[in-house]
Short mmCIF file of C-alpha atoms and ligand atoms in Angstrom, two decimals:
data_model
loop_
_atom_site.label_atom_id
_atom_site.label_comp_id
_atom_site.label_asym_id
_atom_site.label_seq_id
_atom_site.Cartn_x
_atom_site.Cartn_y
_atom_site.Cartn_z
CA MET A 1 88.93 138.73 112.18
CA ARG A 2 86.56 136.66 110.03
CA VAL A 3 88.29 134.49 107.42
CA LEU A 4 86.67 132.15 104.91
CA GLN A 5 88.96 129.37 103.69
CA VAL A 6 87.92 128.02 100.28
CA SER A 7 89.25 124.71 98.95
CA ALA A 8 88.25 121.66 96.92
CA GLU A 9 89.69 119.09 99.36
CA LEU A 10 89.70 118.61 103.13
CA TYR A 11 91.57 115.92 105.08
CA PRO A 12 90.31 113.43 106.22
CA LEU A 13 87.03 113.77 104.30
CA LEU A 14 88.34 114.14 100.76
CA LYS A 15 91.99 113.97 99.75
CA THR A 16 93.97 113.52 96.56
CA GLY A 17 97.18 115.16 97.81
CA GLY A 18 98.78 117.63 100.17
CA LEU A 19 96.18 120.33 99.54
CA ALA A 20 93.75 118.33 101.68
CA ASP A 21 96.27 118.03 104.52
CA VAL A 22 96.78 121.80 104.52
CA ALA A 23 93.07 122.65 104.25
CA GLY A 24 92.35 120.25 107.12
CA ALA A 25 95.07 121.42 109.50
CA LEU A 26 95.28 125.17 108.95
CA PRO A 27 91.82 126.10 110.32
CA ALA A 28 92.50 124.63 113.78
CA ALA A 29 95.83 126.46 113.95
CA LEU A 30 94.16 129.70 112.86
CA ARG A 31 91.51 129.23 115.53
CA ARG A 32 94.21 128.75 118.16
CA ALA A 33 95.62 132.07 116.94
CA GLY A 34 92.26 133.74 117.57
CA VAL A 35 90.90 133.85 114.00
CA ASP A 36 87.19 133.31 113.38
CA VAL A 37 87.72 130.93 110.46
CA ARG A 38 85.04 129.19 108.44
CA LEU A 39 85.43 126.81 105.52
CA LEU A 40 83.72 126.52 102.15
CA LEU A 41 83.77 123.42 99.94
CA PRO A 42 81.83 122.09 96.96
CA GLY A 43 79.13 119.59 97.94
CA PHE A 44 81.08 116.48 96.98
CA PRO A 45 79.47 113.29 98.37
CA ALA A 46 82.48 112.46 100.57
CA VAL A 47 82.05 115.74 102.42
CA ARG A 48 78.26 115.94 102.38
CA GLU A 49 77.86 112.43 103.76
CA ALA A 50 80.61 112.58 106.40
CA VAL A 51 79.13 115.57 108.21
CA ALA A 52 75.71 115.56 109.87
CA ASP A 53 73.16 118.28 110.65
CA TRP A 54 73.42 120.39 107.51
CA GLN A 55 71.35 123.55 107.90
CA PRO A 56 70.23 125.69 104.99
CA VAL A 57 71.83 129.14 104.91
CA ALA A 58 70.58 130.62 101.62
CA THR A 59 70.15 129.86 97.97
CA MET A 60 72.06 131.38 95.10
CA THR A 61 71.81 131.38 91.33
CA ALA A 62 74.74 130.57 89.08
CA PRO A 63 75.45 132.81 86.06
CA TRP A 64 74.06 130.05 83.81
CA GLY A 65 70.79 129.95 85.76
CA GLU A 66 71.24 126.88 87.93
CA THR A 67 70.10 127.22 91.54
CA ALA A 68 72.32 126.03 94.39
CA ALA A 69 71.82 125.93 98.12
CA VAL A 70 74.48 126.90 100.60
CA LEU A 71 74.36 124.67 103.68
CA ALA A 72 76.29 124.87 106.92
CA SER A 73 77.34 122.53 109.69
CA VAL A 74 80.13 122.24 112.22
CA TRP A 75 83.17 120.18 111.30
CA ASN A 76 86.14 119.70 113.63
CA GLY A 77 85.29 122.86 115.58
CA SER A 78 84.87 125.13 112.54
CA MET A 79 81.73 126.14 110.67
CA LEU A 80 81.78 124.46 107.28
CA TYR A 81 79.74 125.84 104.37
CA LEU A 82 78.87 123.53 101.51
CA VAL A 83 77.70 124.46 98.01
CA ASP A 84 74.90 122.01 97.43
CA ALA A 85 74.33 121.50 93.70
CA PRO A 86 73.89 117.76 93.11
CA ALA A 87 73.84 118.03 89.32
CA LEU A 88 77.39 119.36 89.51
CA TYR A 89 78.88 117.63 92.51
CA ALA A 90 77.06 114.38 93.33
CA ARG A 91 79.69 112.21 91.66
CA PRO A 92 81.62 109.79 93.84
CA GLY A 93 85.39 109.38 93.67
CA SER A 94 87.84 112.01 92.54
CA PRO A 95 86.63 115.59 92.77
CA TYR A 96 88.15 116.41 89.39
CA VAL A 97 88.04 113.42 87.04
CA ASP A 98 85.70 110.55 86.17
CA ALA A 99 86.38 106.85 86.73
CA GLN A 100 88.45 106.78 83.52
CA GLY A 101 90.63 109.62 84.78
CA VAL A 102 89.15 112.15 82.34
CA ALA A 103 88.50 115.69 83.64
CA TYR A 104 84.76 116.44 83.90
CA ALA A 105 83.61 118.55 80.96
CA ASP A 106 81.76 120.96 83.27
CA ASN A 107 84.66 121.56 85.67
CA HIS A 108 84.60 125.27 84.85
CA ARG A 109 81.04 125.45 86.20
CA ARG A 110 81.75 123.21 89.18
CA PHE A 111 84.55 125.48 90.37
CA ALA A 112 83.11 128.78 89.16
CA LEU A 113 80.15 128.11 91.44
CA LEU A 114 82.57 127.63 94.35
CA GLY A 115 84.03 131.07 93.62
CA HIS A 116 80.58 132.62 93.41
CA ALA A 117 79.57 131.11 96.73
CA ALA A 118 82.72 132.54 98.33
CA ALA A 119 82.07 135.99 96.89
CA ALA A 120 78.46 135.80 98.10
CA LEU A 121 79.59 134.89 101.62
CA ALA A 122 81.83 137.95 101.53
CA ALA A 123 78.87 140.07 100.47
CA GLY A 124 76.41 138.97 103.16
CA LEU A 125 74.78 135.77 101.86
CA ASP A 126 74.78 134.48 105.45
CA PRO A 127 73.02 137.19 107.47
CA HIS A 128 74.84 136.05 110.63
CA TRP A 129 78.42 135.98 109.37
CA ARG A 130 80.20 137.90 106.64
CA ALA A 131 83.78 137.09 105.62
CA GLN A 132 86.25 139.97 105.87
CA ILE A 133 88.99 137.96 104.19
CA VAL A 134 88.53 135.18 101.67
CA HIS A 135 91.51 132.82 101.56
CA ALA A 136 91.31 130.76 98.36
CA HIS A 137 93.45 127.69 97.68
CA ASP A 138 94.59 126.64 94.19
CA TRP A 139 92.81 127.14 90.86
CA HIS A 140 89.58 125.50 92.05
CA ALA A 141 88.90 128.48 94.32
CA ALA A 142 90.63 131.10 92.19
CA LEU A 143 87.54 132.76 90.76
CA ALA A 144 86.71 134.08 94.23
CA PRO A 145 89.43 136.78 94.22
CA ALA A 146 88.40 137.89 90.71
CA LEU A 147 84.71 138.12 91.63
CA ILE A 148 85.44 139.93 94.88
CA HIS A 149 87.70 142.37 93.04
CA GLN A 150 84.80 143.13 90.69
CA ALA A 151 82.31 143.46 93.53
CA ARG A 152 84.61 145.84 95.37
CA ALA A 153 84.64 148.10 92.36
CA ARG A 154 80.87 148.35 92.85
CA ARG A 155 81.27 149.29 96.54
CA GLY A 156 78.21 151.05 97.81
CA LEU A 157 76.16 149.41 95.09
CA GLY A 158 75.70 146.09 96.85
CA GLY A 159 79.40 145.39 96.64
CA THR A 160 81.76 144.11 99.30
CA THR A 161 84.74 145.34 101.27
CA ALA A 162 86.29 141.90 101.66
CA THR A 163 89.92 141.32 100.75
CA THR A 164 91.54 138.17 99.41
CA VAL A 165 94.52 135.85 99.80
CA PHE A 166 95.27 133.29 97.10
CA THR A 167 97.57 130.37 97.92
CA VAL A 168 99.28 128.50 95.11
CA HIS A 169 99.85 124.88 96.05
CA ASN A 170 100.86 123.84 92.57
CA LEU A 171 101.26 126.24 89.65
CA SER A 172 101.24 123.44 87.10
CA TYR A 173 97.53 122.69 87.59
CA GLN A 174 95.91 125.83 86.20
CA GLY A 175 92.27 125.22 85.34
CA VAL A 176 92.46 126.36 81.72
CA PHE A 177 89.27 126.21 79.60
CA PRO A 178 88.18 127.21 76.09
CA LYS A 179 87.18 130.84 75.62
CA ALA A 180 83.67 129.76 74.62
CA LEU A 181 82.99 128.93 78.27
CA PHE A 182 83.87 132.43 79.54
CA ASP A 183 80.21 133.56 79.62
CA ASP A 184 79.47 130.93 82.27
CA LEU A 185 81.84 132.57 84.71
CA GLY A 186 79.75 135.67 85.44
CA LEU A 187 82.63 138.10 84.91
CA PRO A 188 82.45 141.24 82.78
CA ALA A 189 83.79 140.91 79.23
CA SER A 190 86.61 143.35 80.04
CA VAL A 191 88.20 140.68 82.26
CA PHE A 192 88.94 138.52 79.24
CA GLY A 193 92.26 140.01 78.19
CA ILE A 194 95.96 139.72 78.77
CA HIS A 195 95.69 141.85 81.93
CA GLY A 196 92.78 139.76 83.10
CA ILE A 197 92.22 136.03 83.01
CA GLU A 198 93.07 135.26 79.40
CA PHE A 199 95.90 132.79 78.89
CA HIS A 200 96.92 132.29 75.24
CA GLY A 201 93.37 132.77 74.01
CA GLN A 202 91.84 130.61 76.74
CA VAL A 203 90.36 131.18 80.18
CA SER A 204 92.69 130.52 83.13
CA PHE A 205 91.32 130.14 86.65
CA MET A 206 94.86 130.21 88.05
CA LYS A 207 95.42 133.55 86.40
CA ALA A 208 92.22 134.89 87.96
CA GLY A 209 93.72 134.20 91.37
CA LEU A 210 97.17 135.54 90.53
CA GLN A 211 95.84 138.68 88.88
CA TYR A 212 93.18 139.77 91.34
CA ALA A 213 93.99 138.49 94.84
CA ASP A 214 95.24 141.16 97.25
CA ARG A 215 97.96 138.87 98.56
CA LEU A 216 99.55 135.81 96.97
CA THR A 217 101.29 133.05 98.84
CA THR A 218 102.96 129.78 97.93
CA VAL A 219 103.60 126.91 100.30
CA SER A 220 107.37 127.43 100.66
CA PRO A 221 109.68 130.45 100.38
CA THR A 222 111.89 128.80 97.73
CA TYR A 223 108.91 127.99 95.49
CA ALA A 224 107.77 131.64 95.75
CA ARG A 225 111.12 132.62 94.19
CA GLU A 226 111.24 129.76 91.68
CA ILE A 227 107.88 130.52 90.07
CA GLN A 228 109.06 134.02 89.20
CA GLY A 229 111.51 132.42 86.78
CA HIS A 230 110.98 130.96 83.33
CA GLU A 231 111.80 127.37 84.27
CA GLN A 232 109.13 126.96 86.94
CA GLY A 233 106.80 129.82 86.05
CA CYS A 234 104.51 127.64 83.88
CA GLY A 235 104.04 130.61 81.54
CA LEU A 236 102.91 132.86 84.41
CA ASP A 237 106.32 134.03 85.65
CA GLY A 238 105.91 137.45 84.01
CA LEU A 239 102.67 138.10 85.90
CA LEU A 240 104.20 136.74 89.11
CA ARG A 241 107.16 139.09 88.77
CA THR A 242 104.82 142.06 88.42
CA ARG A 243 103.08 140.95 91.62
CA ARG A 244 106.19 140.08 93.60
CA ASP A 245 105.53 142.82 96.18
CA VAL A 246 102.45 140.95 97.37
CA LEU A 247 103.86 137.43 96.89
CA SER A 248 105.44 135.47 99.74
CA GLY A 249 106.11 131.88 100.76
CA ILE A 250 104.71 130.38 103.96
CA LEU A 251 105.95 126.88 104.65
CA ASN A 252 103.31 124.24 105.41
CA GLY A 253 103.36 122.45 108.73
CA VAL A 254 102.92 118.92 110.01
CA ASP A 255 99.71 118.06 111.83
CA THR A 256 101.09 116.31 114.90
CA GLU A 257 97.62 115.05 115.81
CA VAL A 258 97.90 112.85 112.72
CA TRP A 259 101.67 112.41 112.37
CA ASN A 260 103.32 111.48 115.66
CA PRO A 261 105.21 108.15 115.87
CA ALA A 262 105.01 108.16 119.68
CA VAL A 263 101.23 107.64 119.65
CA ASP A 264 100.51 106.41 116.11
CA THR A 265 98.13 103.44 116.31
CA ALA A 266 98.87 102.45 112.69
CA LEU A 267 102.37 101.34 113.70
CA ALA A 268 103.58 97.94 114.90
CA ARG A 269 105.45 99.75 117.68
CA ALA A 270 105.52 103.36 118.84
CA PHE A 271 108.86 105.18 119.09
CA ASP A 272 110.33 108.66 119.43
CA ALA A 273 113.65 110.43 118.97
CA ARG A 274 114.91 109.24 122.37
CA HIS A 275 113.70 105.66 121.94
CA LEU A 276 114.67 104.58 118.46
CA THR A 277 115.34 100.89 119.10
CA PRO A 278 111.65 99.85 118.83
CA ARG A 279 111.61 101.43 115.37
CA ALA A 280 113.25 98.24 114.05
CA GLU A 281 110.01 96.36 114.67
CA ASN A 282 108.25 98.62 112.22
CA LYS A 283 110.87 97.87 109.61
CA ALA A 284 110.53 94.12 110.15
CA ALA A 285 106.72 94.39 110.01
CA LEU A 286 106.90 96.37 106.77
CA GLN A 287 109.29 93.87 105.18
CA ARG A 288 106.86 91.10 106.21
CA GLN A 289 103.78 92.92 104.94
CA PHE A 290 105.44 93.60 101.58
CA GLY A 291 106.98 90.11 101.30
CA LEU A 292 110.56 91.40 101.29
CA GLU A 293 113.49 89.42 102.62
CA PRO A 294 113.52 90.06 106.39
CA VAL A 295 117.07 91.40 106.55
CA ALA A 296 117.46 93.98 109.32
CA GLU A 297 120.65 95.42 107.81
CA ALA A 298 119.27 95.94 104.28
CA LEU A 299 118.86 99.67 103.69
CA LEU A 300 115.12 100.02 103.07
CA PHE A 301 113.99 102.87 100.78
CA GLY A 302 110.39 104.03 100.53
CA VAL A 303 108.19 106.06 98.17
CA VAL A 304 104.75 107.39 99.14
CA SER A 305 103.55 109.43 96.23
CA ARG A 306 101.20 110.33 93.46
CA LEU A 307 102.83 108.63 90.47
CA THR A 308 103.11 111.65 88.19
CA GLU A 309 105.87 113.30 86.21
CA GLN A 310 106.24 116.00 88.89
CA LYS A 311 107.52 113.50 91.41
CA GLY A 312 110.64 112.53 89.42
CA LEU A 313 110.22 108.82 90.01
CA ASP A 314 111.88 108.01 86.71
CA LEU A 315 115.11 108.71 88.62
CA VAL A 316 114.17 106.04 91.17
CA LEU A 317 113.68 103.56 88.32
CA ALA A 318 116.96 104.62 86.73
CA GLY A 319 118.82 104.30 90.03
CA LEU A 320 117.25 100.98 90.98
CA PRO A 321 120.09 98.73 89.68
CA GLU A 322 122.57 100.65 91.84
CA LEU A 323 120.25 100.57 94.87
CA LEU A 324 119.87 96.80 94.54
CA ALA A 325 123.54 96.15 93.79
CA ARG A 326 124.39 97.78 97.11
CA GLY A 327 121.98 95.51 98.96
CA GLY A 328 119.13 97.97 99.30
CA GLN A 329 115.38 97.29 99.21
CA LEU A 330 112.50 99.43 97.94
CA VAL A 331 108.81 99.73 98.81
CA VAL A 332 106.51 101.92 96.74
CA LEU A 333 103.04 103.08 97.76
CA GLY A 334 101.40 105.13 95.06
CA SER A 335 99.00 105.46 92.20
CA GLY A 336 98.72 107.59 89.11
CA ASP A 337 100.22 107.36 85.63
CA ALA A 338 99.69 103.92 84.11
CA GLU A 339 103.25 103.83 82.74
CA LEU A 340 104.87 104.48 86.11
CA GLU A 341 102.56 101.99 87.80
CA ALA A 342 103.55 99.36 85.23
CA ALA A 343 107.27 100.13 85.52
CA PHE A 344 107.23 99.69 89.29
CA ARG A 345 105.16 96.51 89.01
CA THR A 346 107.69 95.11 86.54
CA ALA A 347 110.58 95.98 88.87
CA ALA A 348 108.82 94.22 91.75
CA LYS A 349 108.26 91.13 89.63
CA ALA A 350 111.91 91.05 88.63
CA HIS A 351 113.15 91.43 92.24
CA PRO A 352 110.41 89.98 94.46
CA HIS A 353 112.55 89.86 97.60
CA ALA A 354 113.94 93.36 97.31
CA VAL A 355 111.27 95.48 95.57
CA ALA A 356 107.58 95.62 96.46
CA VAL A 357 104.83 97.84 95.20
CA HIS A 358 101.36 98.67 96.47
CA ILE A 359 99.42 100.46 93.77
CA GLY A 360 96.60 102.36 95.42
CA TYR A 361 95.87 104.94 98.04
CA ASP A 362 96.21 103.80 101.64
CA GLU A 363 96.51 106.30 104.48
CA THR A 364 97.33 103.69 107.18
CA LEU A 365 99.97 102.01 105.05
CA SER A 366 101.59 105.39 104.36
CA HIS A 367 102.24 105.80 108.11
CA ARG A 368 103.81 102.34 108.21
CA VAL A 369 106.06 103.12 105.26
CA PHE A 370 107.42 106.28 106.90
CA ALA A 371 107.91 104.40 110.19
CA GLY A 372 109.54 101.31 108.69
CA THR A 373 111.83 102.59 105.95
CA ASP A 374 115.32 103.97 106.48
CA VAL A 375 115.14 106.48 103.64
CA THR A 376 112.20 108.19 101.92
CA LEU A 377 112.80 109.11 98.28
CA VAL A 378 111.37 112.44 97.03
CA PRO A 379 113.34 113.28 93.88
CA SER A 380 110.66 115.65 92.51
CA ARG A 381 111.34 117.73 89.40
CA PHE A 382 109.62 120.56 91.26
CA GLU A 383 107.90 120.60 94.64
CA PRO A 384 105.88 123.58 95.91
CA CYS A 385 106.24 122.36 99.49
CA GLY A 386 106.04 118.61 99.83
CA LEU A 387 104.63 117.05 102.95
CA THR A 388 105.99 113.52 102.60
CA GLN A 389 109.58 114.57 103.36
CA MET A 390 108.33 116.31 106.50
CA TYR A 391 106.39 113.22 107.60
CA ALA A 392 109.50 111.14 106.83
CA LEU A 393 111.64 113.43 109.01
CA ALA A 394 109.14 113.15 111.87
CA TYR A 395 109.21 109.35 111.58
CA GLY A 396 113.01 109.04 111.33
CA SER A 397 113.08 107.93 107.68
CA LEU A 398 115.81 110.16 106.24
CA PRO A 399 114.57 112.01 103.17
CA LEU A 400 116.56 111.87 99.94
CA VAL A 401 115.41 114.87 97.90
CA HIS A 402 116.08 117.09 94.90
CA ARG A 403 117.05 120.62 95.99
CA VAL A 404 113.88 122.41 94.80
CA GLY A 405 110.95 124.23 96.41
CA GLY A 406 109.93 123.09 99.85
CA LEU A 407 112.35 120.16 99.69
CA ALA A 408 115.24 122.66 99.68
CA ASP A 409 113.62 124.50 102.60
CA THR A 410 113.14 121.47 104.85
CA VAL A 411 116.03 119.00 104.38
CA ALA A 412 119.71 119.66 105.24
CA ASP A 413 122.21 117.51 103.34
CA VAL A 414 124.74 115.30 105.11
CA THR A 415 127.69 117.47 104.13
CA LEU A 416 130.72 117.29 106.39
CA GLU A 417 129.96 120.71 107.84
CA ASN A 418 126.28 119.85 108.49
CA LEU A 419 127.34 116.59 110.11
CA ALA A 420 129.89 118.44 112.20
CA ASP A 421 127.44 121.03 113.51
CA GLY A 422 124.62 118.51 113.93
CA SER A 423 122.22 120.07 111.41
CA ALA A 424 122.16 117.30 108.77
CA THR A 425 118.77 115.63 108.29
CA GLY A 426 118.91 113.83 104.93
CA PHE A 427 120.37 113.60 101.44
CA VAL A 428 119.96 116.49 99.00
CA PHE A 429 121.04 116.47 95.36
CA ASP A 430 121.38 119.30 92.86
CA GLY A 431 120.52 118.90 89.20
CA PHE A 432 117.78 116.56 88.08
CA ASP A 433 119.88 113.76 86.60
CA ARG A 434 120.79 110.18 87.19
CA ALA A 435 124.38 110.88 88.26
CA ALA A 436 123.33 113.33 90.97
CA PHE A 437 120.61 110.97 92.22
CA SER A 438 123.06 108.07 92.24
CA ALA A 439 125.61 110.07 94.21
CA ALA A 440 122.91 110.83 96.81
CA LEU A 441 122.08 107.12 97.02
CA ARG A 442 125.76 106.38 97.62
CA ARG A 443 125.83 109.01 100.40
CA ALA A 444 122.93 107.19 102.06
CA PHE A 445 124.79 103.86 101.98
CA ALA A 446 127.99 105.55 103.20
CA LEU A 447 126.23 107.13 106.17
CA ARG A 448 124.56 103.84 106.98
CA ALA A 449 127.97 102.26 107.38
CA ARG A 450 128.58 104.72 110.24
CA LYS A 451 125.90 103.56 112.68
CA ALA A 452 126.38 106.28 115.31
CA ALA A 453 126.39 109.06 112.72
CA TRP A 454 123.18 107.66 111.19
CA ARG A 455 121.48 107.68 114.61
CA ARG A 456 122.53 111.28 115.19
CA VAL A 457 121.12 112.41 111.86
CA GLN A 458 117.94 110.43 112.52
CA ARG A 459 117.49 112.16 115.89
CA THR A 460 118.05 115.59 114.37
CA ALA A 461 115.53 114.73 111.65
CA MET A 462 112.91 113.71 114.19
CA GLU A 463 113.50 116.82 116.27
CA GLN A 464 112.68 119.18 113.38
CA ARG A 465 109.51 121.11 114.09
CA PHE A 466 107.45 122.28 111.15
CA ASP A 467 104.50 123.32 113.21
CA TRP A 468 101.21 124.72 112.03
CA ASP A 469 101.17 127.36 114.76
CA SER A 470 104.19 129.11 113.20
CA ALA A 471 102.59 128.91 109.75
CA ALA A 472 99.27 130.19 111.14
CA ALA A 473 101.07 133.14 112.81
CA ARG A 474 102.44 134.12 109.39
CA TYR A 475 99.00 133.90 107.77
CA VAL A 476 97.55 135.99 110.60
CA ALA A 477 100.20 138.67 110.02
CA LEU A 478 99.23 138.68 106.35
CA TYR A 479 95.49 138.94 107.17
CA ARG A 480 96.24 141.81 109.61
CA SER A 481 98.12 143.71 106.93
CA LEU A 482 95.05 143.42 104.71
CA LEU A 483 92.65 144.57 107.39
CA SER A 484 94.74 147.62 108.25
CA ALA A 485 95.11 148.48 104.56
CA GLU A 486 91.33 148.19 104.25
CA ALA A 487 90.80 150.46 107.27
CA VAL A 488 93.07 153.11 105.76
CA ASP A 489 91.23 152.76 102.47
CA ALA A 490 87.83 153.18 104.09
CA THR A 491 88.78 156.47 105.77
CA ALA A 492 90.26 157.88 102.57
P1 ADP B 1 101.28 116.35 96.52
O1 ADP B 1 100.26 117.19 97.19
O2 ADP B 1 101.98 117.04 95.40
O3 ADP B 1 100.79 115.01 96.14
P2 ADP B 1 102.56 116.31 99.17
O4 ADP B 1 103.84 115.69 99.60
O5 ADP B 1 102.33 117.71 99.56
O6 ADP B 1 102.47 116.12 97.58
O7 ADP B 1 101.33 115.53 99.77
C1 ADP B 1 101.02 114.22 99.43
C2 ADP B 1 100.08 113.67 100.47
O8 ADP B 1 99.41 112.54 99.95
C3 ADP B 1 100.79 113.20 101.72
O9 ADP B 1 99.89 113.28 102.81
C4 ADP B 1 101.09 111.73 101.37
O10 ADP B 1 101.32 110.95 102.50
C5 ADP B 1 99.81 111.37 100.66
N1 ADP B 1 99.90 110.27 99.69
C6 ADP B 1 100.38 110.32 98.43
N2 ADP B 1 100.22 109.13 97.83
C7 ADP B 1 99.64 108.32 98.72
C8 ADP B 1 99.19 106.94 98.69
N3 ADP B 1 99.32 106.20 97.60
N4 ADP B 1 98.60 106.43 99.80
C9 ADP B 1 98.46 107.20 100.91
N5 ADP B 1 98.85 108.49 101.00
C10 ADP B 1 99.43 109.04 99.92
C1 GLC B 2 100.60 120.57 96.20
C2 GLC B 2 102.11 120.44 95.99
C3 GLC B 2 102.85 119.98 97.22
C4 GLC B 2 102.35 120.68 98.46
C5 GLC B 2 100.84 120.51 98.58
C6 GLC B 2 100.26 121.16 99.82
O1 GLC B 2 99.93 119.40 95.97
O2 GLC B 2 102.41 119.59 94.91
O3 GLC B 2 104.24 120.25 97.06
O4 GLC B 2 102.98 120.15 99.61
O5 GLC B 2 100.24 121.08 97.48
O6 GLC B 2 100.56 122.54 99.88
#
């Protein structure tokens, strides 16, 4: 089965969040499951320059007349296609925003072209390989399902028989543009309507994916249910309810090639679930690196996060007095909203021996934070899957999380019954408010006072397996269902 994965990011070449981790790890797991998977990305400099031996495949013309080349090379064992259009993509840094953090004015073109390239690869642009299934990730790739749907309607007239999967990593980023830009997208006028890609008078890329993909997935089962409701539906819950028969949640995995404390060279000392004593050296090293008081007993909390409203870090700020009063310490690694950055900087200045902040993006340091902290805080307002709590579990830093989305699906609270049956892995609170967060903090301190119980929970946490092979098996089952539906269709 030939599958084309389409995404804007790819770890380790270009990453702003978990999407890159998923796009980077899923192809290898799919290959292990026997899928002939290829990747397609926009020609961002970070990707173009990191891979050698680009070969031309074909050229294509965008609806607005611009010519682009599609190139191919091998990356990490998979064929990687690149849309080469320097006028659109040759901008260093973030794939979405300029140096001031402002979204590029031509983003609709930049990501429409990605969709067109995907549709072309499903229609035979590469004479040696034609995608049977196009698997598009997030709004950046969401025009592909709409274009393929249109092309299928023209079957026999140079159309395609490809089918599509659209994965929602985060429904709150939708790719919404003014209606005036619709003509650039290369879709028939009939598509601009409530049953098409119109969203309150504007054009929505996210809606293009949700409306036209043959199968929809989200990155956790709980999030798949949540987005069908008003609270988390971001205005699209009605559409999602009408498509619930084709919507499912497939939990992300952890790439153990990247996240394994037993062989992680970023750490001061390797450790595993059976040998936890050396873990203390990582805590001491982290306290040293961040200039915190080197107290082994201080309960050390960590945050590794984009600093955005989604992540609920205002609760961490609100709960900080309590955390400090109980003798805790906090390290924060993150970047994002200026206000949150400033608030954490101020807290660090006020408590230099107990709070430390590194504003920025640092992959190596993130490994050290998971390995050296006792608790990882992920109090997100909503969380489609969340990878940081899974990395924290693997590294024995007990996650403290809000019971939403993938956080609810991956962390088991330290209730008496979970402690009794050995399934507890962290601290889970209901209701996004200060009191609930505070109570979870107190549970963390209470468990810490019971050394043996803490160790048991830590071991259980580290023994959790969120592996990509299980996730890939679920995607393969989904792809199979599409291929058999297609076969039935073709004989009809
Ligand atoms: P999201 O994709 O919403 O940001 P995830 O938890 O799925 O949330 O993924 C976040 C990814 O980005 C993880 O790999 C996490 O370790 C990483 N990350 C976030 N902020 C930083 C940072 N400042 N430095 C290094 N890695 C970070
Ligand atoms: C998004 C979500 C996050 C998820 C990631 C990878 O960025 O915010 O919850 O883990 O995608 O699927």
